[in-house]
Coordinates of C-alpha atoms in Angstrom, one line a residue:
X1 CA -17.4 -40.0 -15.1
X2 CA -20.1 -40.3 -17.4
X3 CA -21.9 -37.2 -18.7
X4 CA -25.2 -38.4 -17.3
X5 CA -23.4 -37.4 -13.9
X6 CA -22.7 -33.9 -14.2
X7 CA -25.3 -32.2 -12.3
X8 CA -24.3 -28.3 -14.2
X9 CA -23.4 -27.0 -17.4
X10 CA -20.5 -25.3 -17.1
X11 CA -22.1 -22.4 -19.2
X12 CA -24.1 -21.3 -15.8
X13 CA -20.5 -20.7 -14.0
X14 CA -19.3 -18.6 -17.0
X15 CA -22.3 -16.4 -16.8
X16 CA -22.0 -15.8 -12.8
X17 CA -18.2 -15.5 -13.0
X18 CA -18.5 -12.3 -15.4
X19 CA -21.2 -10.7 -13.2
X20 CA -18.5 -10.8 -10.2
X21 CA -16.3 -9.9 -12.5
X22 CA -13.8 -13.0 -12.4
X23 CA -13.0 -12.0 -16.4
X24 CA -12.4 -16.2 -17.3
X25 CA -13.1 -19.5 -16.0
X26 CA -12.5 -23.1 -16.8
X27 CA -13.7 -26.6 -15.1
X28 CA -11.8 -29.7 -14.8
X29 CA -12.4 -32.9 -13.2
X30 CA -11.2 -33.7 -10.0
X31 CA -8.7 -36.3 -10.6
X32 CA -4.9 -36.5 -9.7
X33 CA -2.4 -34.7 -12.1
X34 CA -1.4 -36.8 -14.8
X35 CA 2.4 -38.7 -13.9
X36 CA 4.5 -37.1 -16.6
X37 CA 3.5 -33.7 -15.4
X38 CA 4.2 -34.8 -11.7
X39 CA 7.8 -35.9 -12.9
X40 CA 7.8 -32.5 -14.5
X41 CA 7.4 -30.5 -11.1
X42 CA 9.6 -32.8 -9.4
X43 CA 12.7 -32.9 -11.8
X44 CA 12.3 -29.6 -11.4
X45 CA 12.6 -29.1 -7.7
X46 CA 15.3 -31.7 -7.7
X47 CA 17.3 -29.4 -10.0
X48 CA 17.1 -26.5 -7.4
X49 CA 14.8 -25.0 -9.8
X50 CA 12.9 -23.2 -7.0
X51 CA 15.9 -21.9 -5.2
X52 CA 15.0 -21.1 -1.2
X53 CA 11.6 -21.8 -1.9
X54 CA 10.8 -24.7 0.3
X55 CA 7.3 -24.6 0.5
X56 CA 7.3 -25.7 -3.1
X57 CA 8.3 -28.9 -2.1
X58 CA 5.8 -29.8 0.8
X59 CA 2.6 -31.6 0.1
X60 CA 3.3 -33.5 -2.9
X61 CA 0.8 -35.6 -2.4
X62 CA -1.9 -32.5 -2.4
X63 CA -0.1 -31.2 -4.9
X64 CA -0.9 -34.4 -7.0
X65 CA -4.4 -35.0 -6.1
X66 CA -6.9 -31.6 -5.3
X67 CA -9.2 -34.2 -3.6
X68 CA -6.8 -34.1 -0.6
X69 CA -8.1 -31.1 -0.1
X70 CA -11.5 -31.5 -0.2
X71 CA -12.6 -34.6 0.5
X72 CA -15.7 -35.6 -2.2
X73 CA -14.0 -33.1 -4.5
X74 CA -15.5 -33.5 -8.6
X75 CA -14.2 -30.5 -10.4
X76 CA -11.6 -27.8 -10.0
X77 CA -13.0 -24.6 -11.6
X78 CA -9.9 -22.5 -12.4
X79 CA -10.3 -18.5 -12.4
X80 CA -8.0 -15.9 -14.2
X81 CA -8.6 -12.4 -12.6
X82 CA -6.7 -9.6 -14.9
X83 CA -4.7 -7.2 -13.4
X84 CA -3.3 -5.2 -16.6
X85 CA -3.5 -1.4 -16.9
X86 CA -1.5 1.2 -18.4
X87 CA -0.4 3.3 -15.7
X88 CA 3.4 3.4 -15.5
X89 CA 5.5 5.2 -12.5
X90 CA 7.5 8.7 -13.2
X91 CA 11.3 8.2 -14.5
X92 CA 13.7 7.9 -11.5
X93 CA 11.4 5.9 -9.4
X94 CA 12.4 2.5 -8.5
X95 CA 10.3 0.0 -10.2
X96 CA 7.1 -2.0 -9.1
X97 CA 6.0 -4.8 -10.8
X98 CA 2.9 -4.0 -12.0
X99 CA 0.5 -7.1 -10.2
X100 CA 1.9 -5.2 -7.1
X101 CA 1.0 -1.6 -7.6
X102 CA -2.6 -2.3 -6.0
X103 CA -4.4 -4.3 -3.5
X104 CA -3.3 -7.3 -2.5
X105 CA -4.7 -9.7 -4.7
X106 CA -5.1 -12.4 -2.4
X107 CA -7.8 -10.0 -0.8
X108 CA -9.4 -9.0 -4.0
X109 CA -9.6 -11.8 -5.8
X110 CA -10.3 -14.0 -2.5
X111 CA -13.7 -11.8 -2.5
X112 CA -14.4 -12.7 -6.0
X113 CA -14.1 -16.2 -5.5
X114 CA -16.1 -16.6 -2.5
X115 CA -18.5 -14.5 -3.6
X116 CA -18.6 -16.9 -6.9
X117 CA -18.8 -20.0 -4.5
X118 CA -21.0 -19.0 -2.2
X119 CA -23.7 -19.0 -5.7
X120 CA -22.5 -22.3 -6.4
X121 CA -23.3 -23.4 -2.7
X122 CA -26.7 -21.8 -2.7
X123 CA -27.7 -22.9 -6.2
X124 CA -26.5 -26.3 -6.5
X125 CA -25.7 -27.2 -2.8
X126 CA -22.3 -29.2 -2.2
X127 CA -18.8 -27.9 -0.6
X128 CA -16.4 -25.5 -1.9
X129 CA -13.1 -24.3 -1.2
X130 CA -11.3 -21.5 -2.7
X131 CA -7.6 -21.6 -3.2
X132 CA -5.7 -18.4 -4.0
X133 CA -2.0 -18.6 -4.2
X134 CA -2.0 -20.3 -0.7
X135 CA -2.9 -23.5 -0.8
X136 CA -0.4 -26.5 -2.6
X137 CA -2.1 -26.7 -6.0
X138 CA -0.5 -27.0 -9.2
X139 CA -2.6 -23.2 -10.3
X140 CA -1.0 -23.4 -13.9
X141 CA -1.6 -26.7 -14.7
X142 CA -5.0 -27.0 -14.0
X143 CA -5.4 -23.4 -15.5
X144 CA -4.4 -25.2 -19.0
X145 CA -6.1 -28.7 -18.4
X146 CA -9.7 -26.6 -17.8
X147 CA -8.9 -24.5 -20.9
X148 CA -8.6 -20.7 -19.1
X149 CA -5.2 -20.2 -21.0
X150 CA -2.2 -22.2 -22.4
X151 CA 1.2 -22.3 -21.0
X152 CA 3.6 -19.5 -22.3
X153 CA 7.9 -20.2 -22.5
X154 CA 7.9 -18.1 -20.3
X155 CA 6.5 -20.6 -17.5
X156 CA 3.5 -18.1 -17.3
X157 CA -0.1 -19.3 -19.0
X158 CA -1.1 -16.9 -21.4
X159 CA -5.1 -16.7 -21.5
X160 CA -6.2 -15.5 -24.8
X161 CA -7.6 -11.8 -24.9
X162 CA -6.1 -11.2 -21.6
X163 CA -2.3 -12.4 -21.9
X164 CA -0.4 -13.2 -18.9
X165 CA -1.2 -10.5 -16.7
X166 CA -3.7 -12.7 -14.7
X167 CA -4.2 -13.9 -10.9
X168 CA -4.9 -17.3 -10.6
X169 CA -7.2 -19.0 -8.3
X170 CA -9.8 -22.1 -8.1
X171 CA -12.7 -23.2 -6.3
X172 CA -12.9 -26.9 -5.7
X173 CA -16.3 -27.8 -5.2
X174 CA -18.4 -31.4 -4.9
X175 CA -20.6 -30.1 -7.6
X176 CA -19.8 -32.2 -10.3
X177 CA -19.7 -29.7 -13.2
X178 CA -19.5 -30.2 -16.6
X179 CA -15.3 -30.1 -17.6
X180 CA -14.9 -27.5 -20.5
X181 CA -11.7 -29.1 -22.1
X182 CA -8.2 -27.9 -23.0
X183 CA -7.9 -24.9 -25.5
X184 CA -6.9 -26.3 -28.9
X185 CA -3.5 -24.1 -28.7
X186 CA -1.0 -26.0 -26.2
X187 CA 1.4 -23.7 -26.3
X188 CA 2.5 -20.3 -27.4
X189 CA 4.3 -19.6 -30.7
X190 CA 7.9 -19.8 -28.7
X191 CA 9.3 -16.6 -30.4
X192 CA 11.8 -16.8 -27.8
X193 CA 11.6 -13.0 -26.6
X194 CA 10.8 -14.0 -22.7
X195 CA 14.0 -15.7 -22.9
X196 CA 16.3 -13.3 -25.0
X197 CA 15.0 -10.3 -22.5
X198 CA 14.6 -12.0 -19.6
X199 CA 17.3 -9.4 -17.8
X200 CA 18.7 -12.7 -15.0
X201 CA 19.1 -15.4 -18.3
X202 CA 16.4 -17.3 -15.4
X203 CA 14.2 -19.1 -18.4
X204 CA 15.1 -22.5 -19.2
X205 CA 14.8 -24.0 -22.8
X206 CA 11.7 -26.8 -21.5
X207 CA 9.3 -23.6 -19.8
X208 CA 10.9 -23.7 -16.5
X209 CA 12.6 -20.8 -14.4
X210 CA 15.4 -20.9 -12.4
X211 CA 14.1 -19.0 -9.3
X212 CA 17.7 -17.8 -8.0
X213 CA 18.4 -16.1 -11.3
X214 CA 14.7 -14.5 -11.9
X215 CA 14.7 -11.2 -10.5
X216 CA 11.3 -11.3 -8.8
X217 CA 12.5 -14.1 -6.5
X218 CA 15.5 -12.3 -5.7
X219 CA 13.5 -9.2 -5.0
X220 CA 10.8 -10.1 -3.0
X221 CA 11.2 -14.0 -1.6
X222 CA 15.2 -13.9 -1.1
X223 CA 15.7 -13.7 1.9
X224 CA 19.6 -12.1 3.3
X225 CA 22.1 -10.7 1.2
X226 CA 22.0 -10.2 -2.6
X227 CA 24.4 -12.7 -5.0
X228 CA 27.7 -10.3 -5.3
X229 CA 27.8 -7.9 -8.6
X230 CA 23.4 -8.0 -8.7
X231 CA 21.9 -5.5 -10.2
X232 CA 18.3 -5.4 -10.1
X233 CA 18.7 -2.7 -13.0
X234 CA 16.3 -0.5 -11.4
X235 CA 13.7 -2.3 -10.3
X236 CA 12.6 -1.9 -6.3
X237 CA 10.1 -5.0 -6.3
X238 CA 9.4 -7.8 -9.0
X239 CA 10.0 -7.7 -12.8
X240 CA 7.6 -7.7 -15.8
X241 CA 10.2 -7.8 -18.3
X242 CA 8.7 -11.6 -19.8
X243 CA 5.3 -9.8 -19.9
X244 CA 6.0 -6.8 -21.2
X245 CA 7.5 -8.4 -24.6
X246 CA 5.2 -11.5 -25.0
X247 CA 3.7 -10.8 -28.5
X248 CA 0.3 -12.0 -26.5
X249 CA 0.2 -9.1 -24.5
X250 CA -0.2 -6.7 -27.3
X251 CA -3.5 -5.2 -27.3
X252 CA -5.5 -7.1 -24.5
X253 CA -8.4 -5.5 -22.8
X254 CA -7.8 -3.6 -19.4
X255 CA -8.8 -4.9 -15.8
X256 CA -12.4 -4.3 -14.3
X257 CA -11.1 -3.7 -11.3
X258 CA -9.8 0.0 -10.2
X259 CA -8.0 -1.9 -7.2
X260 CA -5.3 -3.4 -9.0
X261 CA -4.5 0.4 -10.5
X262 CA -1.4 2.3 -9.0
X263 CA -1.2 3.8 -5.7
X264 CA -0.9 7.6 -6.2
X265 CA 1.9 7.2 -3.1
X266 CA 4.0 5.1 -5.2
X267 CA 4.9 7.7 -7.6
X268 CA 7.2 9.5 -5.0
X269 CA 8.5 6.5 -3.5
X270 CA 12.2 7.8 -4.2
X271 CA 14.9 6.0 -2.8
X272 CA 15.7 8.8 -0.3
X273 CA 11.7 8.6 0.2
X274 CA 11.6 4.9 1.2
X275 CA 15.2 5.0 3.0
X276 CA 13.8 7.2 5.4
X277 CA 10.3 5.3 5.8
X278 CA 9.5 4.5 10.0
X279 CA 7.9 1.4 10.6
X280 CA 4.6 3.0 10.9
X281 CA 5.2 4.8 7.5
X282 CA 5.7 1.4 5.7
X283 CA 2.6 0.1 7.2
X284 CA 0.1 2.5 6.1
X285 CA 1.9 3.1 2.6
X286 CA 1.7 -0.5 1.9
X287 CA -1.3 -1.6 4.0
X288 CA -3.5 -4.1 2.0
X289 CA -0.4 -4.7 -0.7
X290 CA 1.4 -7.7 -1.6
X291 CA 4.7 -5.5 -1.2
X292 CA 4.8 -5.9 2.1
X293 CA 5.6 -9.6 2.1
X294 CA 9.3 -8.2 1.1
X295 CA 9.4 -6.4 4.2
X296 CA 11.1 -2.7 4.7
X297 CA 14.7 -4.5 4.9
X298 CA 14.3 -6.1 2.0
X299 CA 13.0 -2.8 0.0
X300 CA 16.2 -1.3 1.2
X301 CA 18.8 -4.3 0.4
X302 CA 17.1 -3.9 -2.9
X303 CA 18.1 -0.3 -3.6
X304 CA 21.3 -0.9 -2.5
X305 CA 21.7 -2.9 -5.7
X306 CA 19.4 -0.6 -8.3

């Protein structure tokens, strides 16, 4: 694609994206994912890296090429959403991992990115789609090739000022827009504390993570009993261990968005507290949250192994 072609400097998206308050964005051409990071993705599926996860492995070929997904597709605009804040639950409280301890960021940052497309629709004309953790793309890779962050050991990208704790998204749109280009840092300095610390020994020397030791699988996408001797070493839902000591995350600026905060009701969420949850209790307690993809059985076979 020649420059002459791009109908949008990319500086225009930037500018709207902050006024939603989608905190960084990057553009990338439309094009399939290069082959060596395909073979990437696959070796790691054929190595059982993604455990019970079999949606991982369906549409490949979506996976490999975002204009499956829209047809016409020129540029993948990749959107990083920050979720940190400093509020911690009391001691003697099962664990939440901190994405969780809001809304449900599909919701949220769904809004955002509508919101952000339906400018880009209005200003420039064209389709859009907005992907948010649903659809097959490759989120991380394209989150690197458009220059939002760079991929941490850790598996997670780290997007300068803002670290890892970041949801995800894109908007693929016909509107060709200007690419902004990879970040000049590929990679982070590979201190090695994600792996050291990681508490299930689930990071892999090449970046990858083997899902049926990582305790956030285990905790909120296994599904039946738990592997025998598990200890989820207090944790009720997810694990932000990885974060919590990446040098990257020192000193990054908070999230705009008071949704993503902590729920006052998970601060008494005691195990006594959630074994004697009703159905209708769990509903409202965790009504717009991601926690209640792990359902109320799987909250209790999780404090059976605290």
């Amino acid at each position: 694609m020649s420059l002459t072609s791009y109908r949008c400097d990319s500086s225009w998206l930037s500018d709207q994206a902050n006024d939603i308050g989608i905190d960084r964005i990057g553009v990338a051409e439309a094009i399939p994912v290069p082959e060596h990071e395909t073979d990437r993705y696959e070796h790691w599926l054929s190595s059982g890296g993604n455990a019970a996860m079999e949606y991982l492995e369906r549409y490949p070929d979506i996976r490999q090429d975002p204009r499956r997904l829209l047809d016409g597709a020129r540029s993948v605009i990749s959107c990083a959403v920050s979720y940190y804040h400093t509020e911690r639950q009391p001691d003697g409280i099962p664990v939440i991992a901190s994405y969780a301890h809001g809304d449900d960021y599909h919701e949220v940052v769904r809004e955002l990115l509508e919101t952000l497309a339906s400018r880009i629709r209005l200003t420039y004309g064209g389709e859009t789609r907005v992907c948010v953790d649903t659809a097959p793309i490759r989120e991380r890779y394209w989150a690197v090739a458009s220059g939002v962050g760079f991929r941490g050991r850790s598996g997670l990208v780290i997007v300068p000022g803002l670290g890892t704790y970041c949801f995800l998204a894109e908007i693929i749109t016909t509107v060709p827009f200007r690419p902004t280009g990879m970040l000049s840092v590929s990679e982070c300095d590979r201190c090695g504390m994600c792996v050291s610390k990681c508490p299930g020994h689930a990071i892999n020397p090449d970046g990858t993570i083997n899902a049926s030791r990582c305790l956030s699988y285990l905790t909120i996408e296994h599904r039946g009993d738990m592997p025998e001797g598990f200890s989820t070493g207090g944790r009720l839902y997810g694990c932000d261990t990885c974060q919590a000591v990446c040098p990257h995350n020192r000193d990054i600026a908070l999230s705009r968005h008071k949704r993503f905060s902590l729920r006052p009701a998970y601060n008494s969420l005691t195990p006594e507290r959630i074994e004697s949850l009703t159905p209708e209790e769990y509903a409202s307690i965790f009504r717009h949250s991601a926690i209640r993809r792990a359902r109320l059985s799987g909250l209790r076979r999780n404090l059976r192994h605290l």
